[in-house]
CSV table of C-alpha atoms and ligand atoms in Angstrom, one decimal:
chain,number,residue,atom,x,y,z
X,1,UNK,CA,-26.9,-30.8,-15.4
X,2,UNK,CA,-24.1,-30.0,-12.3
X,3,UNK,CA,-23.8,-27.4,-10.3
X,4,UNK,CA,-20.5,-26.4,-9.5
X,5,UNK,CA,-18.1,-24.3,-6.6
X,6,UNK,CA,-14.1,-23.7,-8.3
X,7,UNK,CA,-12.0,-22.5,-5.5
X,8,UNK,CA,-8.8,-21.0,-7.6
X,9,UNK,CA,-11.1,-19.8,-10.9
X,10,UNK,CA,-8.3,-17.9,-12.3
X,11,UNK,CA,-5.3,-19.9,-11.7
X,12,UNK,CA,-4.1,-22.4,-14.2
X,13,UNK,CA,-6.3,-25.3,-13.3
X,14,UNK,CA,-9.4,-23.1,-12.6
X,15,UNK,CA,-8.8,-21.3,-15.9
X,16,UNK,CA,-9.1,-24.5,-17.8
X,17,UNK,CA,-11.9,-25.5,-15.6
X,18,UNK,CA,-13.9,-22.8,-16.9
X,19,UNK,CA,-12.6,-23.5,-20.7
X,20,UNK,CA,-14.3,-27.0,-20.1
X,21,UNK,CA,-17.1,-25.2,-18.5
X,22,UNK,CA,-18.2,-22.9,-21.4
X,23,UNK,CA,-17.3,-26.5,-23.9
X,24,UNK,CA,-20.4,-27.6,-21.9
X,25,UNK,CA,-23.2,-25.8,-21.0
X,26,UNK,CA,-26.0,-28.2,-21.1
X,27,UNK,CA,-23.6,-30.7,-18.8
X,28,UNK,CA,-22.0,-27.4,-15.8
X,29,UNK,CA,-23.7,-24.9,-14.3
X,30,UNK,CA,-21.5,-22.3,-12.3
X,31,UNK,CA,-22.8,-21.0,-8.8
X,32,UNK,CA,-20.2,-20.0,-6.9
X,33,UNK,CA,-16.4,-19.3,-7.4
X,34,UNK,CA,-13.0,-18.0,-5.9
X,35,UNK,CA,-9.9,-15.7,-7.3
X,36,UNK,CA,-7.2,-14.6,-5.4
X,37,UNK,CA,-5.9,-11.6,-6.9
X,38,UNK,CA,-6.9,-11.3,-10.3
X,39,UNK,CA,-10.2,-9.1,-11.1
X,40,UNK,CA,-9.1,-9.2,-15.1
X,41,UNK,CA,-9.7,-12.8,-15.2
X,42,UNK,CA,-12.4,-12.8,-12.3
X,43,UNK,CA,-14.6,-10.2,-14.6
X,44,UNK,CA,-14.7,-12.6,-17.7
X,45,UNK,CA,-15.8,-15.4,-15.8
X,46,UNK,CA,-18.5,-13.5,-14.6
X,47,UNK,CA,-20.0,-12.1,-17.6
X,48,UNK,CA,-19.7,-15.3,-19.2
X,49,UNK,CA,-20.8,-18.3,-16.9
X,50,UNK,CA,-23.0,-15.6,-14.8
X,51,UNK,CA,-22.1,-17.4,-11.0
X,52,UNK,CA,-24.2,-16.6,-7.7
X,53,UNK,CA,-21.3,-16.5,-5.6
X,54,UNK,CA,-17.8,-15.0,-5.5
X,55,UNK,CA,-14.8,-14.5,-3.7
X,56,UNK,CA,-12.1,-12.3,-3.8
X,57,UNK,CA,-9.1,-13.0,-1.7
X,58,UNK,CA,-9.3,-9.2,0.1
X,59,UNK,CA,-12.6,-7.1,1.1
X,60,UNK,CA,-11.8,-4.4,-1.7
X,61,UNK,CA,-11.7,-6.3,-4.8
X,62,UNK,CA,-14.6,-8.1,-2.9
X,63,UNK,CA,-16.3,-4.1,-2.7
X,64,UNK,CA,-14.8,-3.2,-5.6
X,65,UNK,CA,-16.3,-5.8,-8.1
X,66,UNK,CA,-20.3,-6.1,-6.1
X,67,UNK,CA,-20.3,-1.8,-7.7
X,68,UNK,CA,-19.7,-3.7,-11.2
X,69,UNK,CA,-22.5,-6.6,-10.4
X,70,UNK,CA,-24.6,-5.9,-7.6
X,71,UNK,CA,-26.3,-8.4,-8.6
X,72,UNK,CA,-24.2,-11.3,-7.9
X,73,UNK,CA,-23.2,-11.8,-3.9
X,74,UNK,CA,-19.4,-11.3,-2.8
X,75,UNK,CA,-17.3,-12.1,-0.3
X,76,UNK,CA,-14.2,-12.4,0.7
X,77,UNK,CA,-10.5,-13.8,2.1
X,78,UNK,CA,-10.8,-17.9,4.7
X,79,UNK,CA,-14.4,-17.6,4.9
X,80,UNK,CA,-14.9,-17.0,1.5
X,81,UNK,CA,-13.0,-19.6,0.6
X,82,UNK,CA,-15.7,-22.0,2.9
X,83,UNK,CA,-18.8,-20.0,2.3
X,84,UNK,CA,-17.6,-20.9,-1.9
X,85,UNK,CA,-17.3,-24.7,-1.0
X,86,UNK,CA,-20.3,-25.1,0.6
X,87,UNK,CA,-22.6,-23.5,-1.2
X,88,UNK,CA,-26.3,-24.8,-1.1
X,89,UNK,CA,-26.8,-25.1,-4.6
X,90,UNK,CA,-24.0,-26.9,-6.1
X,91,UNK,CA,-23.0,-30.9,-5.6
X,92,UNK,CA,-18.9,-30.6,-7.4
X,93,UNK,CA,-16.1,-28.8,-5.7
X,94,UNK,CA,-12.9,-28.3,-8.0
X,95,UNK,CA,-10.0,-27.1,-6.1
X,96,UNK,CA,-8.1,-25.7,-7.6
X,97,UNK,CA,-6.7,-23.5,-5.1
X,98,UNK,CA,-2.8,-22.9,-4.3
X,99,UNK,CA,-1.4,-25.2,-1.3
X,100,UNK,CA,-3.1,-25.7,2.5
X,101,UNK,CA,-5.2,-22.8,2.0
X,102,UNK,CA,-7.6,-24.9,0.6
X,103,UNK,CA,-7.8,-26.9,3.7
X,104,UNK,CA,-11.4,-25.9,5.8
X,105,UNK,CA,-12.7,-25.1,2.9
X,106,UNK,CA,-12.4,-29.1,1.3
X,107,UNK,CA,-13.2,-30.5,4.7
X,108,UNK,CA,-16.7,-28.3,5.0
X,109,UNK,CA,-17.2,-29.5,1.4
X,110,UNK,CA,-17.0,-33.0,2.0
X,111,UNK,CA,-19.3,-32.5,5.4
X,112,UNK,CA,-21.8,-31.7,3.1
X,113,UNK,CA,-21.3,-35.2,1.4
X,114,UNK,CA,-20.6,-32.8,-2.0
X,115,UNK,CA,-18.5,-35.0,-4.9
X,116,UNK,CA,-14.8,-33.6,-4.4
X,117,UNK,CA,-12.8,-32.9,-7.8
X,118,UNK,CA,-9.5,-32.2,-6.2
X,119,UNK,CA,-6.6,-30.5,-7.8
X,120,UNK,CA,-5.3,-28.5,-4.8
X,121,UNK,CA,-2.2,-31.6,-3.6
X,122,UNK,CA,-1.5,-29.6,-0.4
X,123,UNK,CA,-4.5,-30.3,1.2
X,124,UNK,CA,-4.2,-33.9,1.0
X,125,UNK,CA,-0.7,-33.9,1.8
X,126,UNK,CA,-1.5,-32.4,5.2
X,127,UNK,CA,-4.2,-33.7,6.2
X,128,UNK,CA,-5.0,-36.8,4.4
X,129,UNK,CA,-6.4,-38.9,7.4
X,130,UNK,CA,-8.9,-35.8,8.0
X,131,UNK,CA,-10.0,-35.7,4.5
X,132,UNK,CA,-10.2,-39.7,3.6
X,133,UNK,CA,-12.0,-40.2,7.1
X,134,UNK,CA,-14.4,-37.0,6.7
X,135,UNK,CA,-15.2,-38.4,2.9
X,136,UNK,CA,-15.6,-41.9,4.1
X,137,UNK,CA,-18.6,-40.7,7.5
X,138,UNK,CA,-20.0,-38.2,4.9
X,139,UNK,CA,-20.0,-40.2,1.8
X,140,UNK,CA,-18.7,-37.9,-0.1
X,141,UNK,CA,-17.2,-39.3,-3.6
X,142,UNK,CA,-12.9,-37.6,-3.7
X,143,UNK,CA,-12.3,-37.6,-7.6
X,144,UNK,CA,-8.4,-36.8,-9.1
X,145,UNK,CA,-8.0,-34.3,-10.9
X,146,UNK,CA,-3.8,-33.9,-10.9
X,147,UNK,CA,-3.3,-36.1,-14.3
X,148,UNK,CA,-1.5,-38.9,-12.4
X,149,UNK,CA,-4.2,-39.5,-10.4
X,150,UNK,CA,-6.9,-39.0,-12.7
X,151,UNK,CA,-3.9,-41.8,-14.8
X,152,UNK,CA,-4.1,-43.9,-12.3
X,153,UNK,CA,-8.1,-44.3,-11.1
X,154,UNK,CA,-9.2,-44.7,-15.1
X,155,UNK,CA,-6.6,-47.7,-14.8
X,156,UNK,CA,-8.1,-48.8,-11.4
X,157,UNK,CA,-12.0,-48.4,-13.1
X,158,UNK,CA,-13.6,-52.1,-12.4
X,159,UNK,CA,-10.8,-53.3,-10.5
X,160,UNK,CA,-11.1,-55.4,-7.9
X,161,UNK,CA,-8.3,-52.9,-5.4
X,162,UNK,CA,-7.0,-55.4,-3.2
X,163,UNK,CA,-5.5,-57.5,-6.5
X,164,UNK,CA,-3.5,-54.1,-6.9
X,165,UNK,CA,0.5,-54.6,-6.3
X,166,UNK,CA,2.1,-51.8,-6.9
X,167,UNK,CA,1.5,-48.0,-8.5
X,168,UNK,CA,3.9,-46.5,-11.0
X,169,UNK,CA,3.9,-42.8,-11.8
X,170,UNK,CA,5.8,-41.6,-14.1
X,171,UNK,CA,7.5,-37.9,-13.3
X,172,UNK,CA,8.6,-35.9,-16.5
X,173,UNK,CA,11.9,-34.4,-14.3
X,174,UNK,CA,10.8,-30.9,-14.4
X,175,UNK,CA,12.7,-28.0,-15.7
X,176,UNK,CA,16.4,-28.9,-14.8
X,177,UNK,CA,16.6,-33.2,-15.1
X,178,UNK,CA,19.4,-33.5,-17.2
X,179,UNK,CA,21.2,-31.8,-15.2
X,180,UNK,CA,23.9,-32.3,-12.8
X,181,UNK,CA,23.9,-31.4,-8.9
X,182,UNK,CA,25.4,-29.9,-9.6
X,183,UNK,CA,24.9,-27.5,-12.6
X,184,UNK,CA,21.7,-26.8,-10.2
X,185,UNK,CA,23.6,-24.2,-8.0
X,186,UNK,CA,23.6,-21.7,-10.6
X,187,UNK,CA,20.1,-22.4,-11.8
X,188,UNK,CA,17.5,-18.8,-11.3
X,189,UNK,CA,13.5,-18.5,-11.2
X,190,UNK,CA,13.8,-18.0,-15.0
X,191,UNK,CA,15.6,-21.1,-15.9
X,192,UNK,CA,13.4,-23.3,-13.4
X,193,UNK,CA,10.0,-21.8,-14.5
X,194,UNK,CA,10.6,-23.3,-17.6
X,195,UNK,CA,8.6,-26.6,-17.4
X,196,UNK,CA,9.8,-28.6,-20.6
X,197,UNK,CA,6.1,-30.4,-21.1
X,198,UNK,CA,3.1,-28.5,-18.5
X,199,UNK,CA,2.2,-25.1,-18.7
X,200,UNK,CA,1.0,-24.9,-14.8
X,201,UNK,CA,1.1,-22.3,-12.1
X,202,UNK,CA,4.7,-20.6,-10.9
X,203,UNK,CA,4.7,-22.9,-7.6
X,204,UNK,CA,3.8,-26.5,-9.5
X,205,UNK,CA,6.2,-25.4,-11.8
X,206,UNK,CA,9.4,-25.3,-9.3
X,207,UNK,CA,7.7,-27.9,-7.6
X,208,UNK,CA,8.1,-30.4,-10.9
X,209,UNK,CA,11.9,-28.4,-10.9
X,210,UNK,CA,13.2,-29.6,-7.2
X,211,UNK,CA,10.5,-33.3,-7.9
X,212,UNK,CA,9.3,-32.0,-4.8
X,213,UNK,CA,5.7,-32.8,-7.2
X,214,UNK,CA,6.5,-36.1,-7.9
X,215,UNK,CA,7.1,-36.5,-3.8
X,216,UNK,CA,3.8,-34.9,-2.9
X,217,UNK,CA,1.9,-36.8,-5.8
X,218,UNK,CA,3.5,-39.9,-4.1
X,219,UNK,CA,1.9,-38.6,-0.6
X,220,UNK,CA,-1.5,-37.9,-3.0
X,221,UNK,CA,-0.8,-41.6,-3.9
X,222,UNK,CA,-0.9,-43.2,-0.4
X,223,UNK,CA,-3.8,-41.1,0.7
X,224,UNK,CA,-6.0,-41.9,-2.2
X,225,UNK,CA,-5.4,-45.2,-3.2
X,226,UNK,CA,-4.3,-46.6,0.9
X,227,UNK,CA,-1.4,-48.2,-0.8
X,228,UNK,CA,1.8,-48.2,1.3
X,229,UNK,CA,4.9,-46.1,0.6
X,230,UNK,CA,7.0,-49.9,-0.6
X,231,UNK,CA,4.2,-50.2,-3.0
X,232,UNK,CA,4.7,-46.6,-5.0
X,233,UNK,CA,7.3,-46.2,-7.5
X,234,UNK,CA,8.5,-43.1,-9.6
X,235,UNK,CA,9.6,-44.1,-13.3
X,236,UNK,CA,11.3,-41.3,-14.9
X,237,UNK,CA,9.0,-40.7,-18.1
X,238,UNK,CA,10.2,-37.2,-20.6
X,239,UNK,CA,7.5,-37.5,-22.7
X,240,UNK,CA,4.4,-37.9,-20.1
X,241,UNK,CA,2.6,-39.7,-23.0
X,242,UNK,CA,2.3,-42.4,-20.1
X,243,UNK,CA,0.8,-40.5,-17.0
X,244,UNK,CA,1.0,-43.4,-14.8
X,245,UNK,CA,1.3,-47.2,-14.2
X,246,UNK,CA,-1.2,-49.3,-11.9
X,247,UNK,CA,0.4,-53.1,-12.3
X,248,UNK,CA,-1.6,-56.0,-10.6
X,249,UNK,CA,-0.9,-59.6,-9.2
X,250,UNK,CA,-1.0,-61.2,-12.7
X,251,UNK,CA,1.9,-59.3,-13.9
X,252,UNK,CA,-0.4,-57.2,-16.2
X,253,UNK,CA,0.0,-53.3,-16.0
X,254,UNK,CA,-2.5,-50.7,-17.3
X,255,UNK,CA,-1.5,-47.2,-17.7
X,256,UNK,CA,-3.3,-44.6,-19.8
X,257,UNK,CA,-1.8,-43.0,-22.3
X,258,UNK,CA,-2.9,-39.6,-23.9
X,259,UNK,CA,-0.8,-36.0,-24.8
X,260,UNK,CA,-0.5,-34.2,-22.3
X,261,UNK,CA,-3.2,-32.0,-21.9
X,262,UNK,CA,-4.5,-31.4,-18.1
X,263,UNK,CA,-8.6,-30.1,-19.3
X,264,UNK,CA,-8.5,-34.0,-19.4
X,265,UNK,CA,-7.9,-35.3,-16.1
X,266,UNK,CA,-10.2,-31.7,-15.0
X,267,UNK,CA,-13.0,-33.2,-17.3
X,268,UNK,CA,-13.1,-36.5,-16.6
X,269,UNK,CA,-13.3,-35.9,-12.7
X,270,UNK,CA,-16.3,-33.8,-13.8
X,271,UNK,CA,-17.7,-35.9,-16.1
X,272,UNK,CA,-17.5,-39.4,-14.2
X,273,UNK,CA,-18.5,-41.7,-14.5
X,274,UNK,CA,-18.9,-40.1,-18.0
X,275,UNK,CA,-16.6,-39.0,-20.9
X,276,UNK,CA,-17.2,-35.7,-22.5
X,277,UNK,CA,-15.6,-35.1,-26.0
X,278,UNK,CA,-12.6,-33.1,-26.0
X,279,UNK,CA,-13.0,-29.7,-27.3
X,280,UNK,CA,-9.4,-28.9,-29.6
X,281,UNK,CA,-7.9,-32.3,-27.9
X,282,UNK,CA,-4.9,-33.2,-29.7
X,283,UNK,CA,-5.2,-37.0,-30.5
X,284,UNK,CA,-2.3,-39.0,-29.7
X,285,UNK,CA,0.0,-40.4,-32.6
X,286,UNK,CA,2.6,-42.6,-31.5
X,287,UNK,CA,3.8,-43.9,-34.8
X,288,UNK,CA,4.2,-40.0,-35.4
X,289,UNK,CA,6.0,-40.4,-31.6
X,290,UNK,CA,8.0,-43.1,-32.4
X,291,UNK,CA,10.1,-43.7,-29.0
X,292,UNK,CA,9.4,-43.7,-25.6
X,293,UNK,CA,12.0,-43.4,-22.9
X,294,UNK,CA,11.9,-44.4,-18.5
X,295,UNK,CA,14.4,-44.4,-16.8
X,296,UNK,CA,14.8,-45.1,-12.9
X,297,UNK,CA,15.6,-42.3,-9.6
X,298,UNK,CA,18.0,-41.4,-8.4
X,299,UNK,CA,17.4,-40.6,-5.0
X,300,UNK,CA,20.9,-38.3,-4.7
X,301,UNK,CA,20.0,-36.3,-7.8
X,302,UNK,CA,16.7,-35.7,-7.0
X,303,UNK,CA,16.8,-35.4,-2.6
X,304,UNK,CA,13.2,-33.7,-2.3
X,305,UNK,CA,11.6,-37.1,-3.7
X,306,UNK,CA,13.7,-38.9,-0.9
X,307,UNK,CA,12.3,-36.4,1.5
X,308,UNK,CA,8.9,-36.6,0.3
X,309,UNK,CA,9.0,-40.7,0.4
X,310,UNK,CA,10.7,-40.2,4.6
X,311,UNK,CA,8.0,-38.0,5.4
X,312,UNK,CA,4.7,-40.0,4.0
X,313,UNK,CA,6.3,-43.3,6.2
X,314,UNK,CA,6.6,-40.7,9.5
X,315,UNK,CA,3.3,-40.0,8.8
X,316,UNK,CA,1.5,-37.1,11.7
X,317,UNK,CA,1.8,-34.0,11.3
X,318,UNK,CA,5.8,-34.1,9.5
X,319,UNK,CA,3.9,-34.5,5.7
X,320,UNK,CA,1.7,-31.2,7.3
X,321,UNK,CA,6.3,-29.5,8.4
X,322,UNK,CA,7.3,-30.9,5.4
X,323,UNK,CA,4.2,-29.2,3.1
X,324,UNK,CA,4.0,-25.8,4.8
X,325,UNK,CA,8.3,-25.7,4.3
X,326,UNK,CA,7.9,-26.2,1.2
X,327,UNK,CA,5.3,-23.7,0.2
X,328,UNK,CA,7.6,-21.5,1.8
X,329,UNK,CA,10.9,-22.3,0.6
X,330,UNK,CA,9.5,-22.0,-2.8
X,331,UNK,CA,7.9,-19.2,-2.3
X,332,UNK,CA,11.4,-17.4,-1.0
X,333,UNK,CA,13.1,-18.9,-3.9
X,334,UNK,CA,10.8,-16.8,-6.8
X,335,UNK,CA,10.6,-13.9,-4.4
X,336,UNK,CA,14.4,-14.5,-5.1
X,337,UNK,CA,15.5,-14.2,-1.7
X,338,UNK,CA,17.3,-18.6,-1.9
X,339,UNK,CA,18.8,-20.0,-4.0
X,340,UNK,CA,17.3,-22.9,-6.0
X,341,UNK,CA,19.2,-25.6,-3.8
X,342,UNK,CA,17.7,-24.0,-0.5
X,343,UNK,CA,14.4,-24.8,-1.2
X,344,UNK,CA,15.5,-28.7,-0.3
X,345,UNK,CA,17.8,-27.5,2.4
X,346,UNK,CA,15.0,-25.7,4.6
X,347,UNK,CA,13.0,-28.6,3.9
X,348,UNK,CA,15.0,-30.9,5.4
X,349,UNK,CA,16.2,-28.8,8.1
X,350,UNK,CA,12.5,-28.5,9.6
X,351,UNK,CA,12.1,-32.1,8.8
X,352,UNK,CA,15.3,-32.5,10.8
X,353,UNK,CA,14.0,-30.4,13.6
X,354,UNK,CA,10.8,-31.3,14.1
X,355,UNK,CA,8.7,-33.1,17.3
X,356,UNK,CA,6.1,-35.5,15.1
X,357,UNK,CA,3.1,-35.7,16.3
X,358,UNK,CA,0.5,-39.2,14.1
X,359,UNK,CA,-2.4,-38.5,13.8
X,360,UNK,CA,-2.9,-35.1,14.0
X,361,UNK,CA,-6.5,-33.2,14.7
X,362,UNK,CA,-7.2,-29.9,12.5
X,363,UNK,CA,-6.1,-27.6,14.7
X,364,UNK,CA,-2.7,-29.1,15.1
X,365,UNK,CA,-2.1,-29.2,11.9
X,366,UNK,CA,-2.6,-25.5,11.3
X,367,UNK,CA,-0.8,-24.6,13.9
X,368,UNK,CA,2.2,-26.4,13.2
X,369,UNK,CA,1.5,-25.4,9.0
X,370,UNK,CA,1.6,-21.6,10.4
X,371,UNK,CA,4.2,-21.9,12.8
X,372,UNK,CA,6.6,-24.1,9.9
X,373,UNK,CA,6.5,-20.8,7.6
X,374,UNK,CA,7.4,-18.3,10.5
X,375,UNK,CA,10.7,-21.4,10.9
X,376,UNK,CA,11.9,-21.3,7.9
X,377,UNK,CA,11.4,-17.3,7.2
X,378,UNK,CA,13.1,-17.1,9.9
X,379,UNK,CA,15.7,-19.4,9.0
X,380,UNK,CA,16.4,-17.2,5.9
X,381,UNK,CA,17.1,-14.2,8.1
G,401,NDP,P1,-2.4,-21.6,-10.3
G,401,NDP,O1,-1.4,-21.3,-9.3
G,401,NDP,O2,-2.0,-21.0,-11.1
G,401,NDP,O3,-3.4,-20.5,-9.0
G,401,NDP,C1,-3.3,-20.9,-7.6
G,401,NDP,C2,-5.3,-20.1,-7.4
G,401,NDP,O4,-5.4,-19.8,-5.9
G,401,NDP,C3,-5.2,-18.5,-8.4
G,401,NDP,O5,-6.6,-18.8,-8.5
G,401,NDP,C4,-4.7,-17.8,-7.4
G,401,NDP,O6,-5.7,-16.5,-7.6
G,401,NDP,C5,-5.7,-18.7,-5.8
G,401,NDP,N1,-4.5,-18.3,-4.9
G,401,NDP,C6,-3.4,-18.5,-4.5
G,401,NDP,N2,-3.5,-18.5,-3.0
G,401,NDP,C7,-4.5,-18.0,-2.6
G,401,NDP,C8,-4.9,-17.3,-1.6
G,401,NDP,N3,-4.1,-17.4,-1.1
G,401,NDP,N4,-6.7,-17.2,-1.0
G,401,NDP,C9,-7.2,-17.4,-2.0
G,401,NDP,N5,-6.7,-18.1,-3.6
G,401,NDP,C10,-5.8,-18.3,-3.5
G,401,NDP,O7,-2.2,-22.3,-9.4
G,401,NDP,P2,-2.3,-24.1,-10.4
G,401,NDP,O8,-4.0,-23.5,-10.9
G,401,NDP,O9,-1.0,-25.1,-11.3
G,401,NDP,O10,-2.3,-25.1,-9.3
G,401,NDP,C11,-3.1,-24.9,-8.6
G,401,NDP,C12,-3.2,-26.4,-7.7
G,401,NDP,O11,-3.0,-27.4,-8.3
G,401,NDP,C13,-2.5,-27.3,-6.4
G,401,NDP,O12,-2.1,-27.1,-5.5
G,401,NDP,C14,-1.4,-28.1,-7.8
G,401,NDP,O13,-0.6,-27.9,-6.8
G,401,NDP,C15,-2.3,-28.0,-8.8
G,401,NDP,N6,-2.1,-28.7,-10.3
G,401,NDP,C16,-2.1,-28.6,-11.2
G,401,NDP,C17,-1.6,-28.6,-12.2
G,401,NDP,C18,-1.1,-27.6,-13.6
G,401,NDP,O14,-1.0,-28.1,-14.5
G,401,NDP,N7,-1.3,-26.3,-13.2
G,401,NDP,C19,-1.8,-30.5,-12.9
G,401,NDP,C20,-1.8,-30.8,-11.5
G,401,NDP,C21,-2.1,-30.3,-9.9
G,401,NDP,P3,-5.1,-14.7,-8.8
G,401,NDP,O15,-4.3,-16.1,-9.4
G,401,NDP,O16,-6.2,-14.3,-8.6
G,401,NDP,O17,-4.2,-14.4,-7.1
G,402,MG,MG1,0.9,-34.4,-11.5
């Protein structure tokens, strides 16, 4: 029985994690979770899984829920995320919170030697060197939840890492994959939120449309698997059936395939090194699919991906600046305060003006993160 702390329980990944925990009560026990604003879903999770500790984003929500469930401990805010992540009874942290807000709680859980199942890619982008160094020091396994990274991880099982030639991340291309740059000028938030293959949270759906998501994933792959950027490629694959591939020295390529269902990589991170049956999982029928398509990426068309490679190669606080600029710009786009193409314009302006600091400590990262968010808002005003 693995005991779990879950951050971002009410989100897209968090709710699918809930589904897995409900399906496998003999394997997993939820001891603590955090939510943002969603009280309804928090209630449902409390009633079905009876955790010991719950953190809400605001104090009001925590106080209100505590009146309804006096037997459960409640906390809130940034300290609440850390308390959930470091709950003494859990051995696994599933981090499915959105954005770099997940960084400090991840580091705190690592320092307790917990296993980290990480969906929260922004944490790995903004502070990958700190997270991986602490994970090594405290012997805390970091297991990927992102489907591409889970596919890479599964395709490396039992292999000698020194024999890996190249990592190939597949990309569906997002909501606007068939549009030209000219056609992107007038797209709306509603259009952007309509992803062809995956149903996800709003921010990552926009990131998929700009392809910044793939850029964040290239950096995530560099961080998790210690692979140089020159050996990480992106391949357009519209069906999202091959979730990513690993090429070896001897030219062999090993990939992981399946119907698009995030519960597969979430559950694998929880059950690793074992596998569990997936309740209601749809089996892959290649004969029925018939054809799979692949295409090289055009970096002029997907400019944000190019920016992410540049930030990755620069390293240091350039990564924090790029990630924070993206988080801030996507939030502004979702509020309909900027256009779709302004997202990458703002990121590029931030990166051009940024004075890079290599190997930053946590304090520097947090400072650059908050300053960059203010800069982006200022640029729009
Ligand atoms: P969602 O927006 O659906 O969920 C985010 C979760 O975080 C919710 O529980 C939300 O609470 C909570 N939250 C948001 N802001 C805060 C905050 N400031 N403080 C505390 N809690 C907060 O996101 P996703 O599930 O889509 O994504 C989560 C992470 O997983 C991201 O890093 C994303 O890139 C990554 N990921 C997601 C995939 C997907 O399929 N969705 C695939 C691969 C990676 P509430 O809703 O209650 O307000
Ligand atoms: Mg992904």
